[in-house]
Tab-separated table of C-alpha atoms in Angstrom:
chain	number	residue	atom	x	y	z
A	1002	MET	CA	-56.028	57.926	72.699
A	1003	PRO	CA	-52.697	59.669	73.291
A	1004	ARG	CA	-50.419	58.336	75.996
A	1005	SER	CA	-49.681	60.372	79.100
A	1006	ALA	CA	-46.100	60.940	77.884
A	1007	ASP	CA	-47.374	62.699	74.743
A	1008	ILE	CA	-49.989	64.708	76.606
A	1009	ALA	CA	-47.407	65.804	79.190
A	1010	PHE	CA	-44.896	66.704	76.431
A	1011	ARG	CA	-47.592	68.804	74.724
A	1012	ILE	CA	-48.589	70.610	77.925
A	1013	ILE	CA	-44.986	71.425	78.857
A	1014	ALA	CA	-44.052	72.620	75.347
A	1015	LEU	CA	-47.140	74.824	75.319
A	1016	GLN	CA	-46.484	76.249	78.806
A	1017	LYS	CA	-42.886	77.059	77.859
A	1018	GLY	CA	-44.086	78.727	74.643
A	1019	LEU	CA	-41.925	76.510	72.434
A	1020	LEU	CA	-44.622	75.603	69.898
A	1021	SER	CA	-48.100	76.945	69.211
A	1022	LYS	CA	-51.228	75.196	70.434
A	1023	GLU	CA	-52.305	74.626	66.836
A	1024	ARG	CA	-48.985	73.051	65.873
A	1025	LEU	CA	-48.938	70.836	68.947
A	1026	ASN	CA	-52.491	69.638	68.281
A	1027	GLU	CA	-51.562	68.881	64.671
A	1028	ALA	CA	-48.373	67.112	65.779
A	1029	MET	CA	-50.335	64.988	68.287
A	1030	ARG	CA	-52.674	63.815	65.518
A	1031	GLU	CA	-49.764	63.135	63.159
A	1032	ALA	CA	-47.768	61.230	65.788
A	1033	ASP	CA	-50.830	59.136	66.640
A	1034	ALA	CA	-51.493	58.389	62.958
A	1035	ARG	CA	-47.849	57.378	62.444
A	1036	GLY	CA	-47.697	55.346	65.647
A	1037	ILE	CA	-44.777	57.304	67.096
A	1038	SER	CA	-44.391	59.492	70.154
A	1039	LEU	CA	-44.892	63.244	70.012
A	1040	GLU	CA	-41.309	63.616	71.221
A	1041	ALA	CA	-40.028	61.551	68.264
A	1042	LEU	CA	-42.121	63.493	65.753
A	1043	VAL	CA	-40.910	66.859	67.033
A	1044	ALA	CA	-37.302	65.642	67.062
A	1045	GLN	CA	-37.558	64.238	63.515
A	1046	SER	CA	-39.166	67.411	62.201
A	1047	GLY	CA	-36.373	69.592	63.580
A	1048	GLU	CA	-38.942	72.071	64.905
A	1049	LEU	CA	-37.138	72.223	68.233
A	1050	PRO	CA	-33.415	71.934	68.857
A	1051	PRO	CA	-32.249	68.997	70.992
A	1052	ASP	CA	-31.568	71.190	74.037
A	1053	GLN	CA	-35.186	72.375	74.117
A	1054	ILE	CA	-36.486	68.822	73.737
A	1055	GLU	CA	-34.240	67.763	76.633
A	1056	ARG	CA	-35.615	70.661	78.690
A	1057	ILE	CA	-39.152	69.368	78.118
A	1058	LEU	CA	-38.093	65.815	78.985
A	1059	ARG	CA	-36.446	66.940	82.242
A	1060	THR	CA	-39.656	68.664	83.285
A	1061	ARG	CA	-41.790	65.700	82.205
A	1062	ARG	CA	-39.560	63.260	84.091
A	1063	ARG	CA	-40.397	65.004	87.372
A	1064	HIS	CA	-44.067	64.117	86.811
A	1065	GLY	CA	-43.526	60.472	85.913
A	1066	ARG	CA	-44.349	57.588	88.224
A	1067	ASN	CA	-43.392	53.969	87.673
A	1068	CYS	CA	-45.822	51.098	87.927
A	1069	SER	CA	-45.567	48.698	90.854
A	1070	GLN	CA	-46.093	45.753	88.486
A	1071	CYS	CA	-44.839	46.398	84.941
A	1072	LEU	CA	-42.394	49.175	85.977
A	1073	GLN	CA	-43.366	51.358	83.002
A	1074	ALA	CA	-43.897	55.087	83.431
A	1075	THR	CA	-47.174	56.954	83.505
A	1076	TYR	CA	-46.978	60.756	83.582
A	1077	LEU	CA	-49.201	62.741	85.894
A	1078	LEU	CA	-51.132	65.552	84.290
A	1079	PRO	CA	-52.172	68.799	85.981
A	1080	GLY	CA	-54.513	68.115	88.884
A	1081	GLN	CA	-53.738	64.385	89.103
A	1082	ARG	CA	-52.386	62.690	92.224
A	1083	TRP	CA	-50.271	59.558	91.849
A	1084	GLU	CA	-52.459	57.742	94.391
A	1085	ASP	CA	-55.489	58.198	92.122
A	1086	VAL	CA	-53.887	57.297	88.779
A	1087	PRO	CA	-53.411	53.650	87.801
A	1088	CYS	CA	-50.706	52.554	85.389
A	1089	GLU	CA	-51.853	53.348	81.847
A	1090	HIS	CA	-50.143	50.171	80.607
A	1091	CYS	CA	-51.472	47.484	82.984
A	1092	GLY	CA	-53.790	49.223	85.471
A	1093	ALA	CA	-51.721	48.408	88.567
A	1094	PRO	CA	-51.004	51.001	91.275
A	1095	MET	CA	-48.191	53.487	90.789
A	1096	VAL	CA	-45.109	53.693	93.018
A	1097	ALA	CA	-44.599	56.811	95.148
A	1098	GLY	CA	-41.703	59.080	94.243
A	1099	ALA	CA	-40.887	61.479	91.471
A	1100	GLY	CA	-39.278	60.642	88.195
A	1101	SER	CA	-39.136	57.728	85.836
A	1102	GLY	CA	-36.230	55.872	84.413
A	1103	PRO	CA	-32.884	55.406	86.081
A	1104	PRO	CA	-32.073	57.526	89.136
A	1105	ARG	CA	-30.029	60.655	88.490
A	1106	ARG	CA	-27.063	61.677	90.570
A	1107	ARG	CA	-27.493	64.855	92.541
A	1108	ARG	CA	-24.816	67.481	92.281
């Protein structure tokens, strides 16, 4: 089953019209078969330039929540609330607050 990071990447790329639904579905299957992330597959294929991939990642980051136990990120999908979604890695509760990874400085 695809990870939330890949599903979120797919949804965002589709909403922004960067790749077709058919291509994204195919890429999801290929990434899963190869054991790599959708982001890595798209980057390796050169189908999107790095600035567009970064644009997707910025959007995805806003929907990520870190786990209270293992500290790994789980990405919320449309209609999900962080309070209702356990960590996809260990099942522990998620921590409130947007974003995953290191904090970013505000300008």
